[in-house]
Amino acid sequence: MLRGKRVLVTREKAQAKALSQTLERYGAIPVELPLIRIVRAEQTDQELLHKWHTFDWIVFTSQNGVKYFFEHIGEMKPPTWPKVAVVGEKTAKALQKRNVVVDLIPNEFVAESLAEALKPLLSAHARILLVKGNLARDTLREQLSNIANVTDWIVYETTYNEEAKPQLIHFLQQRMIDAITFTSSSTVHSFAQAIAGENVDLSFVTIACIGPITKQTALQLGLPVHVCPHTYTIDEMVEQLHQYFTRSE
C-alpha cells in the first residue's frame, strides 16, 4: 500500500497539486520537486492570432495548450469555432469549462489514437491547427499532413528547472523517496539530465509513468518503469502504484 510512502512529484509547480492530493488520499507523502518550468511562448504568430478561428479543425493535446491558447487570444470571441479535437478527458474538461464544444476525444489518450479517429472526419484539403508546446511530438503532423494542411501553433514553452537538481540528487543519495512519478516525457528528460554524471542509485525506487509515451521515453533513457496504467490518468497511475506496493508487501 502507499500509506507512508514518500512519492516524488516531478511535474510543473502549478500542476503538482492535483497529483499530490490524489497521493494524499492513499496516505502517501507527496514530495513536490518540479523538474520543468512551463511558460507562455514569448513570440507568437500574429497571423494565427487573428485567423485561428478560420481553420476547419483545431487540436489541443494538453491542458497547457488550452491554458496558454486562451492567454494568447485573450477575450477574442469569434463568430464560430472550428471543430475541436483533443487528447484526453482533462483537456476536454478544460475547454468545456470555457464553454467550448469538443467534437472528438479518442478512446486512448495519445496522439496516435487521435490521428486515427480524426482521419475519417476530414474533408479534402482540410486545414488543421495544432495547438502545442515547443517539445511536443510531431506524431499528429506526420500522420495527418498527407491528407490535410497542418499548421503548428506553439503557445507555450517547457524548460528544464536547473534549480531542482541539488535537492533531487540529495533525495536520491540519501534514499529519502520511495517512488517517482512522471506525467510527461519532458519530466523524464529533465530527470535524466539532472542525474547525468551523478553518483545515484535508482534500485531502491519505484518508477511510475502516466502512459506509454512517457514510459517509452523513460526506457529509452535507461530508466526502469515499474508502473504504467492502461488508462492514462493521474488517478489510475496512483491506483496502480498503490496496487504495486500492496503486492510487494
PDB file of C-alpha atoms in Angstrom:
ATOM      1  CA  MET A   1       0.000   0.000   0.000  1.00  0.00           C
ATOM      2  CA  LEU A   2       1.002   3.612  -0.432  1.00  0.00           C
ATOM      3  CA  ARG A   3       0.455   4.699   3.160  1.00  0.00           C
ATOM      4  CA  GLY A   4       3.579   6.384   4.478  1.00  0.00           C
ATOM      5  CA  LYS A   5       5.427   6.133   1.165  1.00  0.00           C
ATOM      6  CA  ARG A   6       7.299   9.250   0.036  1.00  0.00           C
ATOM      7  CA  VAL A   7       6.419   9.866  -3.620  1.00  0.00           C
ATOM      8  CA  LEU A   8       8.279  12.375  -5.778  1.00  0.00           C
ATOM      9  CA  VAL A   9       6.031  14.640  -7.850  1.00  0.00           C
ATOM     10  CA  THR A  10       8.114  15.921 -10.758  1.00  0.00           C
ATOM     11  CA  ARG A  11       5.510  17.826 -12.762  1.00  0.00           C
ATOM     12  CA  GLU A  12       5.386  21.591 -13.140  1.00  0.00           C
ATOM     13  CA  LYS A  13       4.634  23.504  -9.923  1.00  0.00           C
ATOM     14  CA  ALA A  14       1.235  24.865 -10.929  1.00  0.00           C
ATOM     15  CA  GLN A  15       0.025  21.358 -11.858  1.00  0.00           C
ATOM     16  CA  ALA A  16       1.504  19.408  -8.957  1.00  0.00           C
ATOM     17  CA  LYS A  17      -1.425  19.939  -6.608  1.00  0.00           C
ATOM     18  CA  ALA A  18      -3.849  17.517  -8.285  1.00  0.00           C
ATOM     19  CA  LEU A  19      -1.328  14.662  -8.177  1.00  0.00           C
ATOM     20  CA  SER A  20      -0.297  15.460  -4.603  1.00  0.00           C
ATOM     21  CA  GLN A  21      -3.911  15.473  -3.416  1.00  0.00           C
ATOM     22  CA  THR A  22      -4.544  12.098  -5.056  1.00  0.00           C
ATOM     23  CA  LEU A  23      -1.465  10.637  -3.374  1.00  0.00           C
ATOM     24  CA  GLU A  24      -2.584  12.017  -0.016  1.00  0.00           C
ATOM     25  CA  ARG A  25      -5.937  10.241  -0.345  1.00  0.00           C
ATOM     26  CA  TYR A  26      -3.992   6.974  -0.367  1.00  0.00           C
ATOM     27  CA  GLY A  27      -1.975   8.014   2.673  1.00  0.00           C
ATOM     28  CA  ALA A  28       1.196   8.705   0.709  1.00  0.00           C
ATOM     29  CA  ILE A  29       3.500  11.649   1.400  1.00  0.00           C
ATOM     30  CA  PRO A  30       3.903  13.709  -1.797  1.00  0.00           C
ATOM     31  CA  VAL A  31       7.285  15.371  -2.240  1.00  0.00           C
ATOM     32  CA  GLU A  32       6.881  18.142  -4.800  1.00  0.00           C
ATOM     33  CA  LEU A  33      10.012  18.927  -6.790  1.00  0.00           C
ATOM     34  CA  PRO A  34       9.149  20.428 -10.194  1.00  0.00           C
ATOM     35  CA  LEU A  35      11.740  19.348 -12.740  1.00  0.00           C
ATOM     36  CA  ILE A  36      10.271  21.507 -15.508  1.00  0.00           C
ATOM     37  CA  ARG A  37       9.019  25.039 -15.978  1.00  0.00           C
ATOM     38  CA  ILE A  38       6.154  25.889 -18.319  1.00  0.00           C
ATOM     39  CA  VAL A  39       5.636  29.445 -19.552  1.00  0.00           C
ATOM     40  CA  ARG A  40       3.703  31.199 -22.281  1.00  0.00           C
ATOM     41  CA  ALA A  41       5.663  31.382 -25.528  1.00  0.00           C
ATOM     42  CA  GLU A  42       7.241  34.817 -25.792  1.00  0.00           C
ATOM     43  CA  GLN A  43       6.894  35.003 -29.556  1.00  0.00           C
ATOM     44  CA  THR A  44       3.664  34.114 -31.290  1.00  0.00           C
ATOM     45  CA  ASP A  45       2.458  34.104 -34.878  1.00  0.00           C
ATOM     46  CA  GLN A  46       0.431  37.290 -35.255  1.00  0.00           C
ATOM     47  CA  GLU A  47      -1.361  35.951 -38.315  1.00  0.00           C
ATOM     48  CA  LEU A  48      -2.527  32.849 -36.411  1.00  0.00           C
ATOM     49  CA  LEU A  49      -3.550  35.050 -33.505  1.00  0.00           C
ATOM     50  CA  HIS A  50      -6.154  36.687 -35.720  1.00  0.00           C
ATOM     51  CA  LYS A  51      -7.026  33.798 -38.053  1.00  0.00           C
ATOM     52  CA  TRP A  52      -7.065  30.691 -35.820  1.00  0.00           C
ATOM     53  CA  HIS A  53     -10.865  30.522 -35.978  1.00  0.00           C
ATOM     54  CA  THR A  54     -10.811  30.155 -39.783  1.00  0.00           C
ATOM     55  CA  PHE A  55      -9.359  26.623 -39.654  1.00  0.00           C
ATOM     56  CA  ASP A  56     -11.575  23.555 -40.147  1.00  0.00           C
ATOM     57  CA  TRP A  57     -10.225  21.813 -37.057  1.00  0.00           C
ATOM     58  CA  ILE A  58      -8.280  22.942 -34.016  1.00  0.00           C
ATOM     59  CA  VAL A  59      -6.449  20.272 -31.999  1.00  0.00           C
ATOM     60  CA  PHE A  60      -5.416  20.505 -28.352  1.00  0.00           C
ATOM     61  CA  THR A  61      -3.092  17.845 -26.948  1.00  0.00           C
ATOM     62  CA  SER A  62      -2.843  19.056 -23.338  1.00  0.00           C
ATOM     63  CA  GLN A  63      -4.360  21.247 -20.645  1.00  0.00           C
ATOM     64  CA  ASN A  64      -1.351  23.525 -21.008  1.00  0.00           C
ATOM     65  CA  GLY A  65      -2.247  24.034 -24.646  1.00  0.00           C
ATOM     66  CA  VAL A  66      -5.720  25.146 -23.609  1.00  0.00           C
ATOM     67  CA  LYS A  67      -4.462  27.452 -20.861  1.00  0.00           C
ATOM     68  CA  TYR A  68      -1.871  29.267 -22.953  1.00  0.00           C
ATOM     69  CA  PHE A  69      -4.021  29.367 -26.075  1.00  0.00           C
ATOM     70  CA  PHE A  70      -6.546  31.439 -24.166  1.00  0.00           C
ATOM     71  CA  GLU A  71      -3.800  33.574 -22.674  1.00  0.00           C
ATOM     72  CA  HIS A  72      -2.756  34.435 -26.226  1.00  0.00           C
ATOM     73  CA  ILE A  73      -6.199  35.151 -27.680  1.00  0.00           C
ATOM     74  CA  GLY A  74      -7.491  36.999 -24.609  1.00  0.00           C
ATOM     75  CA  GLU A  75     -11.144  37.982 -24.808  1.00  0.00           C
ATOM     76  CA  MET A  76     -11.441  37.369 -28.538  1.00  0.00           C
ATOM     77  CA  LYS A  77     -14.746  35.662 -29.351  1.00  0.00           C
ATOM     78  CA  PRO A  78     -15.039  34.529 -32.985  1.00  0.00           C
ATOM     79  CA  PRO A  79     -18.457  34.232 -34.685  1.00  0.00           C
ATOM     80  CA  THR A  80     -17.944  30.479 -34.963  1.00  0.00           C
ATOM     81  CA  TRP A  81     -15.405  27.967 -33.642  1.00  0.00           C
ATOM     82  CA  PRO A  82     -13.653  25.361 -35.776  1.00  0.00           C
ATOM     83  CA  LYS A  83     -14.396  21.763 -34.905  1.00  0.00           C
ATOM     84  CA  VAL A  84     -12.340  20.790 -31.852  1.00  0.00           C
ATOM     85  CA  ALA A  85     -10.377  17.585 -31.222  1.00  0.00           C
ATOM     86  CA  VAL A  86      -8.468  16.800 -28.027  1.00  0.00           C
ATOM     87  CA  VAL A  87      -6.202  14.181 -26.486  1.00  0.00           C
ATOM     88  CA  GLY A  88      -7.583  13.257 -23.072  1.00  0.00           C
ATOM     89  CA  GLU A  89     -10.550  13.943 -20.832  1.00  0.00           C
ATOM     90  CA  LYS A  90      -8.736  16.559 -18.733  1.00  0.00           C
ATOM     91  CA  THR A  91      -8.029  18.607 -21.842  1.00  0.00           C
ATOM     92  CA  ALA A  92     -11.672  18.289 -22.885  1.00  0.00           C
ATOM     93  CA  LYS A  93     -12.869  19.432 -19.464  1.00  0.00           C
ATOM     94  CA  ALA A  94     -10.540  22.433 -19.579  1.00  0.00           C
ATOM     95  CA  LEU A  95     -12.239  23.508 -22.822  1.00  0.00           C
ATOM     96  CA  GLN A  96     -15.741  22.710 -21.641  1.00  0.00           C
ATOM     97  CA  LYS A  97     -15.187  24.979 -18.625  1.00  0.00           C
ATOM     98  CA  ARG A  98     -14.714  27.752 -21.177  1.00  0.00           C
ATOM     99  CA  ASN A  99     -17.937  26.740 -22.962  1.00  0.00           C
ATOM    100  CA  VAL A 100     -16.086  25.303 -25.952  1.00  0.00           C
ATOM    101  CA  VAL A 101     -17.754  22.309 -27.598  1.00  0.00           C
ATOM    102  CA  VAL A 102     -15.398  19.337 -28.027  1.00  0.00           C
ATOM    103  CA  ASP A 103     -16.207  17.307 -31.142  1.00  0.00           C
ATOM    104  CA  LEU A 104     -13.690  14.471 -30.828  1.00  0.00           C
ATOM    105  CA  ILE A 105     -11.941  12.614 -27.995  1.00  0.00           C
ATOM    106  CA  PRO A 106     -10.185   9.342 -28.922  1.00  0.00           C
ATOM    107  CA  ASN A 107     -10.606   6.208 -26.826  1.00  0.00           C
ATOM    108  CA  GLU A 108      -6.909   6.184 -25.966  1.00  0.00           C
ATOM    109  CA  PHE A 109      -5.388   9.421 -24.743  1.00  0.00           C
ATOM    110  CA  VAL A 110      -2.412   9.511 -27.123  1.00  0.00           C
ATOM    111  CA  ALA A 111      -1.757  11.370 -30.367  1.00  0.00           C
ATOM    112  CA  GLU A 112      -1.733   8.193 -32.449  1.00  0.00           C
ATOM    113  CA  SER A 113      -5.329   7.391 -31.471  1.00  0.00           C
ATOM    114  CA  LEU A 114      -6.468  10.935 -32.155  1.00  0.00           C
ATOM    115  CA  ALA A 115      -4.935  10.849 -35.627  1.00  0.00           C
ATOM    116  CA  GLU A 116      -6.737   7.590 -36.474  1.00  0.00           C
ATOM    117  CA  ALA A 117     -10.052   8.891 -35.154  1.00  0.00           C
ATOM    118  CA  LEU A 118      -9.710  12.206 -36.991  1.00  0.00           C
ATOM    119  CA  LYS A 119      -8.731  10.940 -40.439  1.00  0.00           C
ATOM    120  CA  PRO A 120     -12.215   9.689 -41.483  1.00  0.00           C
ATOM    121  CA  LEU A 121     -13.744  13.035 -40.466  1.00  0.00           C
ATOM    122  CA  LEU A 122     -11.516  15.209 -42.615  1.00  0.00           C
ATOM    123  CA  SER A 123     -12.752  16.703 -45.856  1.00  0.00           C
ATOM    124  CA  ALA A 124     -10.381  17.056 -48.796  1.00  0.00           C
ATOM    125  CA  HIS A 125      -7.673  19.656 -48.125  1.00  0.00           C
ATOM    126  CA  ALA A 126      -8.921  20.266 -44.580  1.00  0.00           C
ATOM    127  CA  ARG A 127      -6.993  22.881 -42.615  1.00  0.00           C
ATOM    128  CA  ILE A 128      -5.902  21.782 -39.127  1.00  0.00           C
ATOM    129  CA  LEU A 129      -4.370  23.951 -36.420  1.00  0.00           C
ATOM    130  CA  LEU A 130      -2.267  22.073 -33.833  1.00  0.00           C
ATOM    131  CA  VAL A 131      -2.009  23.992 -30.557  1.00  0.00           C
ATOM    132  CA  LYS A 132       1.106  22.708 -28.803  1.00  0.00           C
ATOM    133  CA  GLY A 133       4.227  23.275 -26.737  1.00  0.00           C
ATOM    134  CA  ASN A 134       7.769  23.572 -28.020  1.00  0.00           C
ATOM    135  CA  LEU A 135       8.653  19.994 -27.019  1.00  0.00           C
ATOM    136  CA  ALA A 136       5.533  18.279 -28.353  1.00  0.00           C
ATOM    137  CA  ARG A 137       5.993  15.222 -30.556  1.00  0.00           C
ATOM    138  CA  ASP A 138       5.409  15.541 -34.315  1.00  0.00           C
ATOM    139  CA  THR A 139       3.136  12.499 -34.437  1.00  0.00           C
ATOM    140  CA  LEU A 140      -0.055  14.332 -35.415  1.00  0.00           C
ATOM    141  CA  ARG A 141       1.675  16.419 -38.068  1.00  0.00           C
ATOM    142  CA  GLU A 142       3.345  13.332 -39.545  1.00  0.00           C
ATOM    143  CA  GLN A 143       0.169  11.251 -39.634  1.00  0.00           C
ATOM    144  CA  LEU A 144      -2.192  13.960 -40.892  1.00  0.00           C
ATOM    145  CA  SER A 145      -0.102  16.081 -43.245  1.00  0.00           C
ATOM    146  CA  ASN A 146      -0.549  13.663 -46.159  1.00  0.00           C
ATOM    147  CA  ILE A 147      -4.327  14.222 -46.151  1.00  0.00           C
ATOM    148  CA  ALA A 148      -4.662  17.703 -44.655  1.00  0.00           C
ATOM    149  CA  ASN A 149      -2.981  21.099 -44.412  1.00  0.00           C
ATOM    150  CA  VAL A 150      -1.474  21.080 -40.905  1.00  0.00           C
ATOM    151  CA  THR A 151      -0.244  24.224 -39.124  1.00  0.00           C
ATOM    152  CA  ASP A 152       1.568  24.240 -35.763  1.00  0.00           C
ATOM    153  CA  TRP A 153       0.964  26.975 -33.224  1.00  0.00           C
ATOM    154  CA  ILE A 154       3.415  26.859 -30.308  1.00  0.00           C
ATOM    155  CA  VAL A 155       1.693  28.666 -27.430  1.00  0.00           C
ATOM    156  CA  TYR A 156       3.886  27.550 -24.518  1.00  0.00           C
ATOM    157  CA  GLU A 157       7.460  26.507 -23.791  1.00  0.00           C
ATOM    158  CA  THR A 158       8.793  23.819 -21.458  1.00  0.00           C
ATOM    159  CA  THR A 159      12.274  24.146 -19.987  1.00  0.00           C
ATOM    160  CA  TYR A 160      14.442  22.186 -17.541  1.00  0.00           C
ATOM    161  CA  ASN A 161      14.314  23.513 -13.967  1.00  0.00           C
ATOM    162  CA  GLU A 162      18.013  23.506 -13.054  1.00  0.00           C
ATOM    163  CA  GLU A 163      17.320  24.748  -9.525  1.00  0.00           C
ATOM    164  CA  ALA A 164      15.762  21.391  -8.631  1.00  0.00           C
ATOM    165  CA  LYS A 165      18.908  19.369  -9.315  1.00  0.00           C
ATOM    166  CA  PRO A 166      20.736  19.666  -5.940  1.00  0.00           C
ATOM    167  CA  GLN A 167      17.648  18.657  -3.976  1.00  0.00           C
ATOM    168  CA  LEU A 168      16.875  15.796  -6.343  1.00  0.00           C
ATOM    169  CA  ILE A 169      20.399  14.393  -6.041  1.00  0.00           C
ATOM    170  CA  HIS A 170      20.194  14.740  -2.247  1.00  0.00           C
ATOM    171  CA  PHE A 171      16.881  12.849  -2.110  1.00  0.00           C
ATOM    172  CA  LEU A 172      18.290  10.017  -4.211  1.00  0.00           C
ATOM    173  CA  GLN A 173      21.647   9.719  -2.496  1.00  0.00           C
ATOM    174  CA  GLN A 174      20.028   9.732   0.942  1.00  0.00           C
ATOM    175  CA  ARG A 175      17.267   7.332  -0.189  1.00  0.00           C
ATOM    176  CA  MET A 176      14.610   9.742   1.025  1.00  0.00           C
ATOM    177  CA  ILE A 177      11.937   8.769  -1.513  1.00  0.00           C
ATOM    178  CA  ASP A 178      10.163   5.507  -2.289  1.00  0.00           C
ATOM    179  CA  ALA A 179       8.680   6.273  -5.696  1.00  0.00           C
ATOM    180  CA  ILE A 180       8.980   8.715  -8.581  1.00  0.00           C
ATOM    181  CA  THR A 181       6.072   9.783 -10.792  1.00  0.00           C
ATOM    182  CA  PHE A 182       6.462  11.016 -14.350  1.00  0.00           C
ATOM    183  CA  THR A 183       3.484  12.620 -16.096  1.00  0.00           C
ATOM    184  CA  SER A 184       5.187  13.621 -19.355  1.00  0.00           C
ATOM    185  CA  SER A 185       8.232  12.876 -21.455  1.00  0.00           C
ATOM    186  CA  SER A 186       9.620  16.304 -20.578  1.00  0.00           C
ATOM    187  CA  THR A 187       9.724  15.421 -16.867  1.00  0.00           C
ATOM    188  CA  VAL A 188      11.619  12.232 -17.747  1.00  0.00           C
ATOM    189  CA  HIS A 189      14.130  14.111 -19.911  1.00  0.00           C
ATOM    190  CA  SER A 190      14.679  16.667 -17.148  1.00  0.00           C
ATOM    191  CA  PHE A 191      15.200  13.908 -14.572  1.00  0.00           C
ATOM    192  CA  ALA A 192      17.741  12.152 -16.806  1.00  0.00           C
ATOM    193  CA  GLN A 193      19.532  15.449 -17.406  1.00  0.00           C
ATOM    194  CA  ALA A 194      19.682  16.158 -13.668  1.00  0.00           C
ATOM    195  CA  ILE A 195      21.195  12.806 -12.692  1.00  0.00           C
ATOM    196  CA  ALA A 196      23.601  12.522 -15.647  1.00  0.00           C
ATOM    197  CA  GLY A 197      27.132  12.056 -14.347  1.00  0.00           C
ATOM    198  CA  GLU A 198      25.983  11.935 -10.717  1.00  0.00           C
ATOM    199  CA  ASN A 199      26.539   9.085  -8.291  1.00  0.00           C
ATOM    200  CA  VAL A 200      22.944   7.961  -7.798  1.00  0.00           C
ATOM    201  CA  ASP A 201      21.398   4.522  -7.338  1.00  0.00           C
ATOM    202  CA  LEU A 202      17.836   4.004  -8.536  1.00  0.00           C
ATOM    203  CA  SER A 203      17.494   0.383  -7.458  1.00  0.00           C
ATOM    204  CA  PHE A 204      15.506   1.320  -4.353  1.00  0.00           C
ATOM    205  CA  VAL A 205      12.854   3.483  -6.045  1.00  0.00           C
ATOM    206  CA  THR A 206       9.669   2.517  -7.851  1.00  0.00           C
ATOM    207  CA  ILE A 207       9.068   4.488 -11.060  1.00  0.00           C
ATOM    208  CA  ALA A 208       5.557   5.194 -12.327  1.00  0.00           C
ATOM    209  CA  CYS A 209       4.748   6.691 -15.745  1.00  0.00           C
ATOM    210  CA  ILE A 210       1.328   8.034 -16.667  1.00  0.00           C
ATOM    211  CA  GLY A 211       1.181   6.397 -20.100  1.00  0.00           C
ATOM    212  CA  PRO A 212       3.016   4.539 -22.874  1.00  0.00           C
ATOM    213  CA  ILE A 213       4.728   7.548 -24.445  1.00  0.00           C
ATOM    214  CA  THR A 214       6.225   8.646 -21.124  1.00  0.00           C
ATOM    215  CA  LYS A 215       7.169   5.036 -20.401  1.00  0.00           C
ATOM    216  CA  GLN A 216       8.866   4.684 -23.780  1.00  0.00           C
ATOM    217  CA  THR A 217      10.890   7.845 -23.120  1.00  0.00           C
ATOM    218  CA  ALA A 218      11.989   6.523 -19.719  1.00  0.00           C
ATOM    219  CA  LEU A 219      13.052   3.157 -21.122  1.00  0.00           C
ATOM    220  CA  GLN A 220      14.955   4.806 -23.967  1.00  0.00           C
ATOM    221  CA  LEU A 221      16.873   6.857 -21.386  1.00  0.00           C
ATOM    222  CA  GLY A 222      17.741   3.733 -19.401  1.00  0.00           C
ATOM    223  CA  LEU A 223      15.272   4.195 -16.556  1.00  0.00           C
ATOM    224  CA  PRO A 224      13.298   1.204 -15.232  1.00  0.00           C
ATOM    225  CA  VAL A 225       9.499   1.532 -15.262  1.00  0.00           C
ATOM    226  CA  HIS A 226       7.505  -0.444 -12.713  1.00  0.00           C
ATOM    227  CA  VAL A 227       4.041   1.077 -13.126  1.00  0.00           C
ATOM    228  CA  CYS A 228       2.177   2.277 -16.221  1.00  0.00           C
ATOM    229  CA  PRO A 229      -1.650   2.248 -16.182  1.00  0.00           C
ATOM    230  CA  HIS A 230      -3.865   1.186 -19.087  1.00  0.00           C
ATOM    231  CA  THR A 231      -5.929   4.344 -18.603  1.00  0.00           C
ATOM    232  CA  TYR A 232      -3.615   7.309 -18.892  1.00  0.00           C
ATOM    233  CA  THR A 233      -4.784   9.449 -15.974  1.00  0.00           C
ATOM    234  CA  ILE A 234      -3.324  10.612 -12.675  1.00  0.00           C
ATOM    235  CA  ASP A 235      -5.974   8.760 -10.684  1.00  0.00           C
ATOM    236  CA  GLU A 236      -5.258   5.464 -12.427  1.00  0.00           C
ATOM    237  CA  MET A 237      -1.494   5.891 -12.160  1.00  0.00           C
ATOM    238  CA  VAL A 238      -1.744   6.397  -8.402  1.00  0.00           C
ATOM    239  CA  GLU A 239      -4.142   3.445  -8.069  1.00  0.00           C
ATOM    240  CA  GLN A 240      -1.721   1.199  -9.971  1.00  0.00           C
ATOM    241  CA  LEU A 241       1.156   2.480  -7.829  1.00  0.00           C
ATOM    242  CA  HIS A 242      -0.876   1.625  -4.743  1.00  0.00           C
ATOM    243  CA  GLN A 243      -1.534  -1.889  -6.055  1.00  0.00           C
ATOM    244  CA  TYR A 244       2.150  -2.349  -6.932  1.00  0.00           C
ATOM    245  CA  PHE A 245       3.239  -1.595  -3.373  1.00  0.00           C
ATOM    246  CA  THR A 246       0.433  -3.740  -1.967  1.00  0.00           C
ATOM    247  CA  ARG A 247       1.637  -6.740  -3.988  1.00  0.00           C
ATOM    248  CA  SER A 248       5.232  -6.099  -2.912  1.00  0.00           C
ATOM    249  CA  GLU A 249       4.443  -6.163   0.805  1.00  0.00           C
TER     250      GLU A 249
END
